[in-house]
Short mmCIF file of C-alpha atoms and ligand atoms in Angstrom, two decimals:
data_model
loop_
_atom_site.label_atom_id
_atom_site.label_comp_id
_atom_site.label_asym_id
_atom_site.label_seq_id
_atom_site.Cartn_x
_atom_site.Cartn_y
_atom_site.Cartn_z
CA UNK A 74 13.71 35.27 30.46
CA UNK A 75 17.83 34.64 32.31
CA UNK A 76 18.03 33.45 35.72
CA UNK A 77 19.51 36.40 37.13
CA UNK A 78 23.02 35.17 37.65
CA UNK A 79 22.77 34.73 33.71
CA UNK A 80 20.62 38.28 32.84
CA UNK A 81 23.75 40.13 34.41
CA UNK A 82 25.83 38.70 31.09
CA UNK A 83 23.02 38.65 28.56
CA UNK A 84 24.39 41.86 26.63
CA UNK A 85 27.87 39.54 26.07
CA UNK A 86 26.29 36.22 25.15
CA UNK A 87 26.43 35.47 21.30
CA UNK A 88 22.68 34.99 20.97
CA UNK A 89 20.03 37.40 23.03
CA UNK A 90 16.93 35.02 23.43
CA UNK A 91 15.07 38.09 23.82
CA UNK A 92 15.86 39.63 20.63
CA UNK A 93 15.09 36.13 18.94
CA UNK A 94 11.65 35.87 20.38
CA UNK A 95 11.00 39.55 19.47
CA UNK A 96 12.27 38.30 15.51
CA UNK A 97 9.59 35.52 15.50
CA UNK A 98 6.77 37.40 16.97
CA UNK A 99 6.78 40.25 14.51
CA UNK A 100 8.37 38.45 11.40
CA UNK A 101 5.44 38.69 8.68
CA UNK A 102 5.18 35.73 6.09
CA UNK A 103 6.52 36.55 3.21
CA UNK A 104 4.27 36.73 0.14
CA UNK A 105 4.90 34.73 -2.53
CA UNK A 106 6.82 36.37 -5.04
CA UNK A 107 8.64 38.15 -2.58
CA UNK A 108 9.69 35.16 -1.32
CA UNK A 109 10.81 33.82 -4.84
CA UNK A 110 12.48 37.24 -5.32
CA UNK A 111 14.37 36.48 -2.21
CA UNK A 112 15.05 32.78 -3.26
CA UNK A 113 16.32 33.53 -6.19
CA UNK A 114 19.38 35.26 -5.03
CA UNK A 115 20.52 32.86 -2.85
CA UNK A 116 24.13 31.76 -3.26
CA UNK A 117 27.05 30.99 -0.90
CA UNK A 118 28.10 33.96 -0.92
CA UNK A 119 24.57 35.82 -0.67
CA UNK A 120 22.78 33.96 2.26
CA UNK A 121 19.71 33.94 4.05
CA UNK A 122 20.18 36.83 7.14
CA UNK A 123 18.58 35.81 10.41
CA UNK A 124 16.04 38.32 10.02
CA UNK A 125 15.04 36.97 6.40
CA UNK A 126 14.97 33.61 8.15
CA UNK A 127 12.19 34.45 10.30
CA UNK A 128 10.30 35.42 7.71
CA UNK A 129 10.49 32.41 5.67
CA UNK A 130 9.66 30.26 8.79
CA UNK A 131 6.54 32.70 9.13
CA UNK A 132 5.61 31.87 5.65
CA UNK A 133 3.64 28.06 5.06
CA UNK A 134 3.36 28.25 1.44
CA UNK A 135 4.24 24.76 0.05
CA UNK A 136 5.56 26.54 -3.48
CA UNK A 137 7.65 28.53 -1.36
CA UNK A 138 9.34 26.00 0.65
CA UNK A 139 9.54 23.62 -2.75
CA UNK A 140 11.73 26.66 -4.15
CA UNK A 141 13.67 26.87 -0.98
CA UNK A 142 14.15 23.34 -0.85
CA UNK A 143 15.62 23.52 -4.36
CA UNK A 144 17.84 26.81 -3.79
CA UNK A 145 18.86 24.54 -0.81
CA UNK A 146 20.12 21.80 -3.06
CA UNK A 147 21.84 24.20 -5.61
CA UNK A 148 23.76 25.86 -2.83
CA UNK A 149 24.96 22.81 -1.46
CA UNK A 150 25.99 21.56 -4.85
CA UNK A 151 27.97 25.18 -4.87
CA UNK A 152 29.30 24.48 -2.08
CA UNK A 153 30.67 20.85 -1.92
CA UNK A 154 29.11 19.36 -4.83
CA UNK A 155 27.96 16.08 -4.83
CA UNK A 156 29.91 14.33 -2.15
CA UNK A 157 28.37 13.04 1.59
CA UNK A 158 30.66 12.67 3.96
CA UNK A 159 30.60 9.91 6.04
CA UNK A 160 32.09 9.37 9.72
CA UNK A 161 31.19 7.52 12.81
CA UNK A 162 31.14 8.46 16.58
CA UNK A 163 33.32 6.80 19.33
CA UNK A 164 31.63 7.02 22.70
CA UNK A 165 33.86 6.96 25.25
CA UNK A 166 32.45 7.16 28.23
CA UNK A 167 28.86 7.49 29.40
CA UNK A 168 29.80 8.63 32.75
CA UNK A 169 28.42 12.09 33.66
CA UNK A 170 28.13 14.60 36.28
CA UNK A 171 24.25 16.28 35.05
CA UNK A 172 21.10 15.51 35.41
CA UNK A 173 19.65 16.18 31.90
CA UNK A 174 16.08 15.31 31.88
CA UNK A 175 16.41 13.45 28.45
CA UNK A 176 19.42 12.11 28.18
CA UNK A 177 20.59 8.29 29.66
CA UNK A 178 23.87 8.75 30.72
CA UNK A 179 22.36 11.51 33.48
CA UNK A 180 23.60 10.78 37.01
CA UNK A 181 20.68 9.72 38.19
CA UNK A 182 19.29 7.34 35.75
CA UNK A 183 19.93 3.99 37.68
CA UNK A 184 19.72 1.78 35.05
CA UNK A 185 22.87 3.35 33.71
CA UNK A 186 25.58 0.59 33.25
CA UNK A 187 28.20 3.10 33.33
CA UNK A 188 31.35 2.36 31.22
CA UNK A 189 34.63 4.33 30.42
CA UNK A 190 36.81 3.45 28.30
CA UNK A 191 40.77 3.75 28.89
CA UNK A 192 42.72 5.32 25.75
CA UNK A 193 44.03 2.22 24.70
CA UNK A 194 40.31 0.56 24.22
CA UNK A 195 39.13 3.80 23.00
CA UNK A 196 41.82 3.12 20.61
CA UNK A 197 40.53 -0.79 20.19
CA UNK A 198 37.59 0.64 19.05
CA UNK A 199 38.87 3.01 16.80
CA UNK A 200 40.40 0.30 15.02
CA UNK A 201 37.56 -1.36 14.69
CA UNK A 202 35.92 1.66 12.78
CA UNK A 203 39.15 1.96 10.78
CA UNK A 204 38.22 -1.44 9.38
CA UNK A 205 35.01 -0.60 8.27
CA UNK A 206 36.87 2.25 6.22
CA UNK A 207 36.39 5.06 8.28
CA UNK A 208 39.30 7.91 8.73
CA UNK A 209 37.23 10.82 10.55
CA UNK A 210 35.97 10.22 14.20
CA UNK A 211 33.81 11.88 16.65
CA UNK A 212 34.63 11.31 20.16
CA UNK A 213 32.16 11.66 22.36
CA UNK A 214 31.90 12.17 26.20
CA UNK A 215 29.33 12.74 29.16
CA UNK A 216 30.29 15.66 31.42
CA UNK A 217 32.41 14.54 34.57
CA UNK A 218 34.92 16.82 36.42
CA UNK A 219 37.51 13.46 37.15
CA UNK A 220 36.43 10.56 34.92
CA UNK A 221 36.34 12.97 31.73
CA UNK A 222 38.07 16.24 31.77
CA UNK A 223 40.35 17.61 29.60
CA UNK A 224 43.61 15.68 30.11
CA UNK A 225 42.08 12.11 29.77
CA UNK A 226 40.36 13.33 26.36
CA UNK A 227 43.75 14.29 25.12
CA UNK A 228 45.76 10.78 25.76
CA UNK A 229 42.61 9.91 24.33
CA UNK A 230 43.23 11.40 21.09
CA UNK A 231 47.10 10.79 21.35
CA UNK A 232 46.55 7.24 21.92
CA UNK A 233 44.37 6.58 19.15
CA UNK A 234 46.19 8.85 16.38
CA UNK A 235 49.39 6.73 17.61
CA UNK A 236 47.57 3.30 17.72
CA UNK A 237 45.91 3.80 14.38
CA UNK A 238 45.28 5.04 11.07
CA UNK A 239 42.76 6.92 11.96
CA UNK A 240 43.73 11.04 10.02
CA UNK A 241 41.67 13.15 11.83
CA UNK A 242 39.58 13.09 15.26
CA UNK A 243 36.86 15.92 16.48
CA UNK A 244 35.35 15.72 19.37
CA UNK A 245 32.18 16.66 21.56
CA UNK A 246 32.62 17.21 24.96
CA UNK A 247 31.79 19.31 27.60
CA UNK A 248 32.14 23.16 27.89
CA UNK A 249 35.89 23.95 29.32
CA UNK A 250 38.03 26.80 29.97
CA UNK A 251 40.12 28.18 27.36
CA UNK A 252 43.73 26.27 28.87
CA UNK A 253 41.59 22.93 28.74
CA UNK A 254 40.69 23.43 25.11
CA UNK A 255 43.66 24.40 24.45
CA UNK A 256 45.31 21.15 25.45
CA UNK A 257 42.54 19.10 23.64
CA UNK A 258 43.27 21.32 20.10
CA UNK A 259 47.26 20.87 20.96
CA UNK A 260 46.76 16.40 20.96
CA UNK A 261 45.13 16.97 17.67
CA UNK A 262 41.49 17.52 17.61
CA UNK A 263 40.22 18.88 14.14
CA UNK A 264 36.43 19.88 15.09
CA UNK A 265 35.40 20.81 18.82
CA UNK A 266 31.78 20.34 19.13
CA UNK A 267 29.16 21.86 22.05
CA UNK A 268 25.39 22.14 21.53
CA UNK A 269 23.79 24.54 22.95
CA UNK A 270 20.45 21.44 23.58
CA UNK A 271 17.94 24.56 23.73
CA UNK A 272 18.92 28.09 23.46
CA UNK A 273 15.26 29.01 25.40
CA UNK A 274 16.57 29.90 28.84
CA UNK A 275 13.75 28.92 31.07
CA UNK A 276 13.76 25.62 28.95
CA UNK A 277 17.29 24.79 29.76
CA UNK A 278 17.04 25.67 33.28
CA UNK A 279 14.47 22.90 33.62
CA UNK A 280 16.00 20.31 31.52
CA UNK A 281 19.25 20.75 33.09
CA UNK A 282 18.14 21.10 37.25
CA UNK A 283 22.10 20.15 38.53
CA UNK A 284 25.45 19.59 37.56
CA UNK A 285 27.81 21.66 35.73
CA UNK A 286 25.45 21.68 32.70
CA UNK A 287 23.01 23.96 34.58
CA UNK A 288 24.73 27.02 34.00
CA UNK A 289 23.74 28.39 30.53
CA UNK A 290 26.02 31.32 29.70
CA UNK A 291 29.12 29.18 30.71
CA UNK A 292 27.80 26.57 27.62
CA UNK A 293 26.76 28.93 25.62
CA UNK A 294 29.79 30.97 25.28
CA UNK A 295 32.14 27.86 24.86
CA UNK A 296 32.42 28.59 21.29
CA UNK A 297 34.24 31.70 21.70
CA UNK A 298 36.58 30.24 24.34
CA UNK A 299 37.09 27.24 21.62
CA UNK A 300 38.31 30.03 19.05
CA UNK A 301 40.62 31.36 21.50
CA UNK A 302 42.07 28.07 22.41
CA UNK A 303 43.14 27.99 18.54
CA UNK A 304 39.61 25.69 17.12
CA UNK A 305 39.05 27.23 13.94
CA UNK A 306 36.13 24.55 13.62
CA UNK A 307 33.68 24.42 16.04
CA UNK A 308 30.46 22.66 15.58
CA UNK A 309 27.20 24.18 16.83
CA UNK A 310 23.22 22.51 17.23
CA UNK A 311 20.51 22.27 19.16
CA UNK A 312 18.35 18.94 20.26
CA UNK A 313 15.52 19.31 18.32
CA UNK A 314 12.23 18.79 20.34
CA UNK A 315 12.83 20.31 23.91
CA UNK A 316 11.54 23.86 22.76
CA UNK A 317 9.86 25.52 19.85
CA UNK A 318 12.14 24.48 16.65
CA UNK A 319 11.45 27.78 14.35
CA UNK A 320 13.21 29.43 18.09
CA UNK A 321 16.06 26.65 18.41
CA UNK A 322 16.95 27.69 14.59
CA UNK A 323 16.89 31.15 14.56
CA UNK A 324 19.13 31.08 17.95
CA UNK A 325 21.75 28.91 15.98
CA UNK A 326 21.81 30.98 12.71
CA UNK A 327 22.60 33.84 15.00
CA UNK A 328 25.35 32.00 16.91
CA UNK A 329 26.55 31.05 13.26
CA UNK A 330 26.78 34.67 12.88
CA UNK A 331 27.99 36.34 15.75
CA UNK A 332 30.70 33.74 15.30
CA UNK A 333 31.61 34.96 11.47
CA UNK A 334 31.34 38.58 13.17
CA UNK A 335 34.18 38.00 15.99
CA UNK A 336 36.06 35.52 14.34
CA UNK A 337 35.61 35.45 11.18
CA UNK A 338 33.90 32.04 10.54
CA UNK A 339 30.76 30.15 10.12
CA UNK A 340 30.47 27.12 12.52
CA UNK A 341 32.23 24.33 11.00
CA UNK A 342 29.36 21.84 11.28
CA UNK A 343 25.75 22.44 12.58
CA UNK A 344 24.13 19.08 13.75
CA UNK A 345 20.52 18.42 13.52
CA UNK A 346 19.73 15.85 16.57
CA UNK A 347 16.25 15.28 17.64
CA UNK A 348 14.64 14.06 20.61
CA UNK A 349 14.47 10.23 20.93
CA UNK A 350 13.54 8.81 24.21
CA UNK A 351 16.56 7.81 26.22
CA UNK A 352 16.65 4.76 28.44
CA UNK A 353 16.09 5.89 32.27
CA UNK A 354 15.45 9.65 31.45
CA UNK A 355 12.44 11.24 32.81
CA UNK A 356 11.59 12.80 29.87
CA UNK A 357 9.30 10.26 27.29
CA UNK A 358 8.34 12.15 24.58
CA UNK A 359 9.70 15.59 23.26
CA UNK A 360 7.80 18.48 25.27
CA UNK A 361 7.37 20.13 21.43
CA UNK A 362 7.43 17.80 18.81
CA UNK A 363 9.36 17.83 15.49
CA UNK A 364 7.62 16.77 12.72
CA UNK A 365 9.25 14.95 9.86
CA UNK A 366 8.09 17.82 7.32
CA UNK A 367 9.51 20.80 9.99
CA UNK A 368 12.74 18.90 10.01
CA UNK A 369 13.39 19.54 5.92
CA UNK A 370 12.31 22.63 6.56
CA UNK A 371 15.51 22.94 9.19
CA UNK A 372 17.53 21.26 7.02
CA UNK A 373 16.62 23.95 4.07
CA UNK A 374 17.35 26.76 6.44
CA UNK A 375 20.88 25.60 7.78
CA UNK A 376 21.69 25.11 4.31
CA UNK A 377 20.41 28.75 2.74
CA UNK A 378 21.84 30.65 6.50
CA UNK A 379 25.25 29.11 6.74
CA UNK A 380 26.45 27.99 3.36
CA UNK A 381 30.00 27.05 4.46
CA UNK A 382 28.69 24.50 7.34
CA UNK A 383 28.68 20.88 7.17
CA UNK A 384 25.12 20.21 8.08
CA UNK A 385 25.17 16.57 10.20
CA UNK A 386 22.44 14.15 10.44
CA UNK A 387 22.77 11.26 12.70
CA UNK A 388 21.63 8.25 13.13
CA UNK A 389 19.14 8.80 15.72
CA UNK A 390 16.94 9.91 12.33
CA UNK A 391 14.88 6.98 10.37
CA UNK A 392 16.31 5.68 7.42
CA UNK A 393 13.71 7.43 4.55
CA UNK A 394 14.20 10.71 6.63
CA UNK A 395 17.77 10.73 6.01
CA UNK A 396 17.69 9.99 2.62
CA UNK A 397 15.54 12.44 2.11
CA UNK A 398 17.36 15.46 3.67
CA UNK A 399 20.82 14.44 1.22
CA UNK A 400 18.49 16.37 -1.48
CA UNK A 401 17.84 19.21 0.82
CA UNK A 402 20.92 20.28 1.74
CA UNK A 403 22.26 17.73 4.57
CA UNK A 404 25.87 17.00 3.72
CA UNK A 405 27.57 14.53 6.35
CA UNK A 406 25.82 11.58 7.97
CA UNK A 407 27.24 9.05 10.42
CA UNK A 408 26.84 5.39 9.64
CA UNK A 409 26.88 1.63 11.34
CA UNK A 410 26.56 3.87 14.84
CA UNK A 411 26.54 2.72 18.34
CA UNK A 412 26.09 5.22 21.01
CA UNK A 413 27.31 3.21 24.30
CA UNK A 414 30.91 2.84 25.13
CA UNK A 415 32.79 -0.02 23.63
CA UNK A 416 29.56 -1.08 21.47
CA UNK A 417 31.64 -1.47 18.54
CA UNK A 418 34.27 -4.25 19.31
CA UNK A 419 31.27 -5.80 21.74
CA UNK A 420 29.22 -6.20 18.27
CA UNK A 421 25.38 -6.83 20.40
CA UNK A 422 23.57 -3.77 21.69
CA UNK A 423 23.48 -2.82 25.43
CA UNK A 424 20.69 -0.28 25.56
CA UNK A 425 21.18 0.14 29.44
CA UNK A 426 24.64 1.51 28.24
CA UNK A 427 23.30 4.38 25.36
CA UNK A 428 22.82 8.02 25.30
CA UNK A 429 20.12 7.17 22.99
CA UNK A 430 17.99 4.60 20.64
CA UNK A 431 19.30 4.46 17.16
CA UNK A 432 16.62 4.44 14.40
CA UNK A 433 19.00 3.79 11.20
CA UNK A 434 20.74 0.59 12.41
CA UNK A 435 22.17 -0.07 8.79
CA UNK A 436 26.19 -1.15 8.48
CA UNK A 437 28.09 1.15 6.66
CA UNK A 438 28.11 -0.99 3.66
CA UNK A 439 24.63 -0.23 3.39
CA UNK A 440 24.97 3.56 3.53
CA UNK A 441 27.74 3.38 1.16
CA UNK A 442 25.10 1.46 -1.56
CA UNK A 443 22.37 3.94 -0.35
CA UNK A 444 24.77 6.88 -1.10
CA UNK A 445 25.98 5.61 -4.22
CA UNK A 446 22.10 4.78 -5.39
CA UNK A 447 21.02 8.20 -5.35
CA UNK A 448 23.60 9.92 -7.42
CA UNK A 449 25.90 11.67 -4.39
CA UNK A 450 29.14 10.10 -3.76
CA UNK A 451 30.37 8.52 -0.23
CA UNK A 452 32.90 10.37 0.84
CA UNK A 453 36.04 9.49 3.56
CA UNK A 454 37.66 12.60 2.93
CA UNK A 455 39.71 14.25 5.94
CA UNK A 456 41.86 16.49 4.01
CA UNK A 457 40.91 20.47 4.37
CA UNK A 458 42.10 19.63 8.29
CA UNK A 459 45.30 18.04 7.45
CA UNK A 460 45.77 20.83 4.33
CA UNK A 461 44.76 23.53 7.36
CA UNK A 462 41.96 24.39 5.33
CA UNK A 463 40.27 25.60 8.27
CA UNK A 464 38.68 27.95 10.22
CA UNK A 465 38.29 31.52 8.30
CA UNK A 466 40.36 29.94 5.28
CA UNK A 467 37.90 27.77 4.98
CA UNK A 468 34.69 29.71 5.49
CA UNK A 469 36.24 32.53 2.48
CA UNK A 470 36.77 29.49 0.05
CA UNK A 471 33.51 27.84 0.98
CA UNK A 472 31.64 30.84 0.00
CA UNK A 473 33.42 31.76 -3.14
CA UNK A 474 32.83 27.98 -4.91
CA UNK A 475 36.65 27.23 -4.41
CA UNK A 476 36.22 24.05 -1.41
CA UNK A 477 34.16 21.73 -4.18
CA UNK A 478 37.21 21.82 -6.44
CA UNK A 479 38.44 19.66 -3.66
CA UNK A 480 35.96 18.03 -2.77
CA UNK A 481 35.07 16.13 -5.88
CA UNK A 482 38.69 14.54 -6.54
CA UNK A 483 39.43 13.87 -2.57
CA UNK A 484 35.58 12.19 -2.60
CA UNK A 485 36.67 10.05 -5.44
CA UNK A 486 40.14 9.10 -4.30
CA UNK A 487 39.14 8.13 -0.72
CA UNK A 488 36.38 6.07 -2.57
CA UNK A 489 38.88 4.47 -4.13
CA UNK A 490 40.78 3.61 -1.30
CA UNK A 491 37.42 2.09 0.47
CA UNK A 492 37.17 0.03 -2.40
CA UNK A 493 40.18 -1.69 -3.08
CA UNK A 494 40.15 -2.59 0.70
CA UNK A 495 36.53 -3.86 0.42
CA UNK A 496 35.95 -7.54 1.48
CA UNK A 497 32.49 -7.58 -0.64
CA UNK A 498 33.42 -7.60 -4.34
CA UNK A 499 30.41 -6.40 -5.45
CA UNK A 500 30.43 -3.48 -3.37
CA UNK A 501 33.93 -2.88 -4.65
CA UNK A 502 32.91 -3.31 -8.17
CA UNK A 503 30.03 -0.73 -7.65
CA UNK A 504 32.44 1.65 -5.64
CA UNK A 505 35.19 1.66 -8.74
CA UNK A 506 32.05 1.81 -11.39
CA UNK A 507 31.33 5.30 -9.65
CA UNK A 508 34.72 6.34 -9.24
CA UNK A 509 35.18 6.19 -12.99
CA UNK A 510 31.76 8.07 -13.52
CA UNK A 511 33.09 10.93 -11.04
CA UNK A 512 36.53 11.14 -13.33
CA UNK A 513 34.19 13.21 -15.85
CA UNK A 514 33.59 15.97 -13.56
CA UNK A 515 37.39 16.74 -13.18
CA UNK A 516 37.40 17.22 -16.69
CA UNK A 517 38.89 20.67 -17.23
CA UNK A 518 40.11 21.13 -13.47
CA UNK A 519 43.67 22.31 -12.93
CA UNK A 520 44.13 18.83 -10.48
CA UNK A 521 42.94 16.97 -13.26
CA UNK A 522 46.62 15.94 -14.43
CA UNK A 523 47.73 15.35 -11.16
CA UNK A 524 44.36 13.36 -9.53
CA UNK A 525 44.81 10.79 -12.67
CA UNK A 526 48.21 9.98 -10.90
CA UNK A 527 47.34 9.96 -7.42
CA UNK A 528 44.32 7.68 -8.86
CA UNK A 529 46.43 5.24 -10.31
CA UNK A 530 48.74 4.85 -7.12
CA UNK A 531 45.99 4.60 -4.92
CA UNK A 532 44.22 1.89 -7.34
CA UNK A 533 47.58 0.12 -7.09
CA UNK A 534 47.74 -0.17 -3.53
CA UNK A 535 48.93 3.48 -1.86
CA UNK A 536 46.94 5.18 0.51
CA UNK A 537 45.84 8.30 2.37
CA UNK A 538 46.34 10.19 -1.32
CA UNK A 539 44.66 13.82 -1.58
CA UNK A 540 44.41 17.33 -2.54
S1 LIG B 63 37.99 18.66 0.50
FE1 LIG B 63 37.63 19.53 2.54
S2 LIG B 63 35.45 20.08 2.58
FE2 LIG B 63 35.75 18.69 0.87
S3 LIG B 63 35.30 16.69 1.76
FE3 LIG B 63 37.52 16.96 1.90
S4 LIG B 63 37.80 17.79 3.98
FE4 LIG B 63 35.64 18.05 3.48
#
């Protein structure tokens, strides 16, 4: 299945595509009340193994996958309770070195307008997103050895954290060597974030014919050199659509797990992008389509496998979908997203300039309402990285119930803070109504004494309050 430069490291990469296609091919569905049995167990704490995984992707009972769906939503609730995070990228430059097949910022995609943006407008924009509320970035960047290496994303991230308000900043970038992470953690990066695209060897030798990108052990072992570098939060995924999904998702449960077997942690955030055609890119339509229905069916399986992990849907998913997926598990979305350089202080679209088509084009206002509408609460929280709340500290108190203790009163004061800087009264008005409908669950907490005070303050005017 390797190229042979790669098959002479197979036995040291985190996730053997052999022994994943050997799981799927003999996995038998499971029968029903096995399944339940199964199900039914399912905690944080007690999750779904890779192996059991299989079998539940083998199995196409719809009562089966209604109970997982559920067990999904429990666990979640377990987890981090009701809250969504919400945070928005910054693309900084859509300048790039590779050739991937679907992707508009490859090097060869002439109708590239090509833009990068210096620190200081990369922090322009961030301010721009700070206005809309927002305290959690992800920067973004294409892959190219001078225009975006490891030094200019780290005056990146100085210039912004100095230039704004902006608490904490993650970023997805290109596979580097441990030093070069290490001076991207060291200007203040919370979350480093590589996907893997497709874990299918042959697959990503032919989506990825040149460039740096081609080689897949160097990519696929980034996340280890992250945890070495001192990331205690990496973020994992695959691009949904380039290769058999029930493969993609099995690989990436096992990467979640050979990670908590070296290091000691789940991935801090597993993202859940699927193909959507890219302006200029060869490649129209995804070689092995996702359906809607498969994608819950992702979502439910992130959720049950890795407990502790933020599971992130963008944008680049249809409205209804992403609704949807908040009751299955899905626990951070982005919101009012542009995906080309600059696009937010520029305010009109320049799809020559994107890495790909947005589908869910609604302001952040919107997703706020939408949020609020069906019973979860928005959430601007950036606290478990600035209370170092990380990494293996992180994983062992996401999977014994103790993060959503947090979670609830940090959700509700950050709402608070959105909404007494709201321009739109009634969105304020609808912000505090569910702030004060939140206080009830912190009845009988131990920060109940104390959130009532940092409430009040940050009602009156303080900010950047939490637990
Ligand atoms: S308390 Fe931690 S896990 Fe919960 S929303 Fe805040 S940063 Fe995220």
């Amino acid at each position: 299945m390797l190229t042979q430069k790669e098959a002479v490291h197979e036995s040291s990469l985190p996730v053997s595509a052999d022994g994943i296609a050997r799981l799927l091919a003999e996995a038998a569905p499971l029968r029903r009340r096995e399944a339940f049995a199964l199900l039914k167990v399912l905690s944080p704490r007690r999750r779904l193994t890779v192996s059991e995984a299989a079998r539940l992707i083998a199995t196409d009972d719809p009562m089966v996958w209604e109970t997982a769906a559920a067990m999904a939503r429990s666990v979640r609730e377990e987890v981090f309770g009701r809250r969504v995070v919400l945070f928005a990228p910054l693309y900084l430059s859509n300048v790039c070195g590779n050739n991937c097949l679907y992707c508009g910022f490859r090097r060869d995609n002439p109708e590239a307008k090509r833009i990068t943006l210096s620190p200081e407008q990369a922090a322009a924009e961030a301010r721009f997103l700070e206005r809309k509320g927002f305290h959690r970035l992800l920067l973004v960047t294409g892959e190219h050895p001078a225009m975006t290496q490891a030094t200019y994303i780290a005056d990146t991230l100085r210039a912004i954290y100095r230039g704004t308000g902006m608490r904490i900043l993650h970023v997805n970038a290109a596979p580097m060597p441990v030093d070069a992470l290490r001076e991207i953690k060291e200007a203040g990066a919370g979350v480093f974030q590589v996907f893997q695209e497709t874990y299918h060897p042959e697959t990503y030798a032919a989506m990825h014919p040149s460039g740096r990108k081609a080689d897949y052990a160097w990519r696929i072992t980034c996340m280890d050199r992250a945890m070495e570098a001192g990331f205690g939060d990496v973020g994992v995924g695959a691009l949904l659509g380039l290769y058999d999904w029930r493969f993609e998702v099995l690989s990436v449960i096992r990467h979640a797990e050979h990670l908590l077997e070296k290091f000691g942690t789940f991935p801090h955030t597993i993202s859940v992008p699927r193909f959507k055609k890219a302006i200029g890119s060869p490649l129209s339509a995804a070689p092995y389509p996702v359906s809607d229905a498969a994608f819950e069916r992702i979502v439910i399986l992130y959720r049950l496998a890795v407990p502790p992990a933020g599971v992130v849907v963008t944008t680049r998913e249809p409205a209804a979908l992403r609704e949807k997926v908040l009751d299955l598990g899905a626990s951070q979305i982005s919101a009012g997203s542009k995906t080309d350089p600059g696009g937010y202080a520029e305010g009109k679209r320049r799809h020559e300039s994107e890495q790909f088509t947005v589908s869910d084009t609604r302001p952040v206002e919107a997703i706020v309402r939408m949020v609020l509408a069906r019973g979860y609460i928005p959430s601007l929280c950036t606290s478990c990285y600035r209370k170092r709340r990380t990494g293996h500290a992180f994983t062992e108190m996401a999977i014994g119930g103790n993060i959503r203790g947090f979670c609830l009163p940090n959700a509700l004061l950050s709402l608070a803070e959105y909404a007494v800087a709201a321009d739109d009264d009634a969105l304020r008005a609808e912000c505090l109504a569910a702030v004060e409908a939140g206080k009830r669950g912190m009845e009988g907490s131990p920060l109940a004494a104390a959130f009532e005070n940092k409430l009040g303050r940050v009602l009156a005017g303080e900010r950047d309050l939490h637990f």
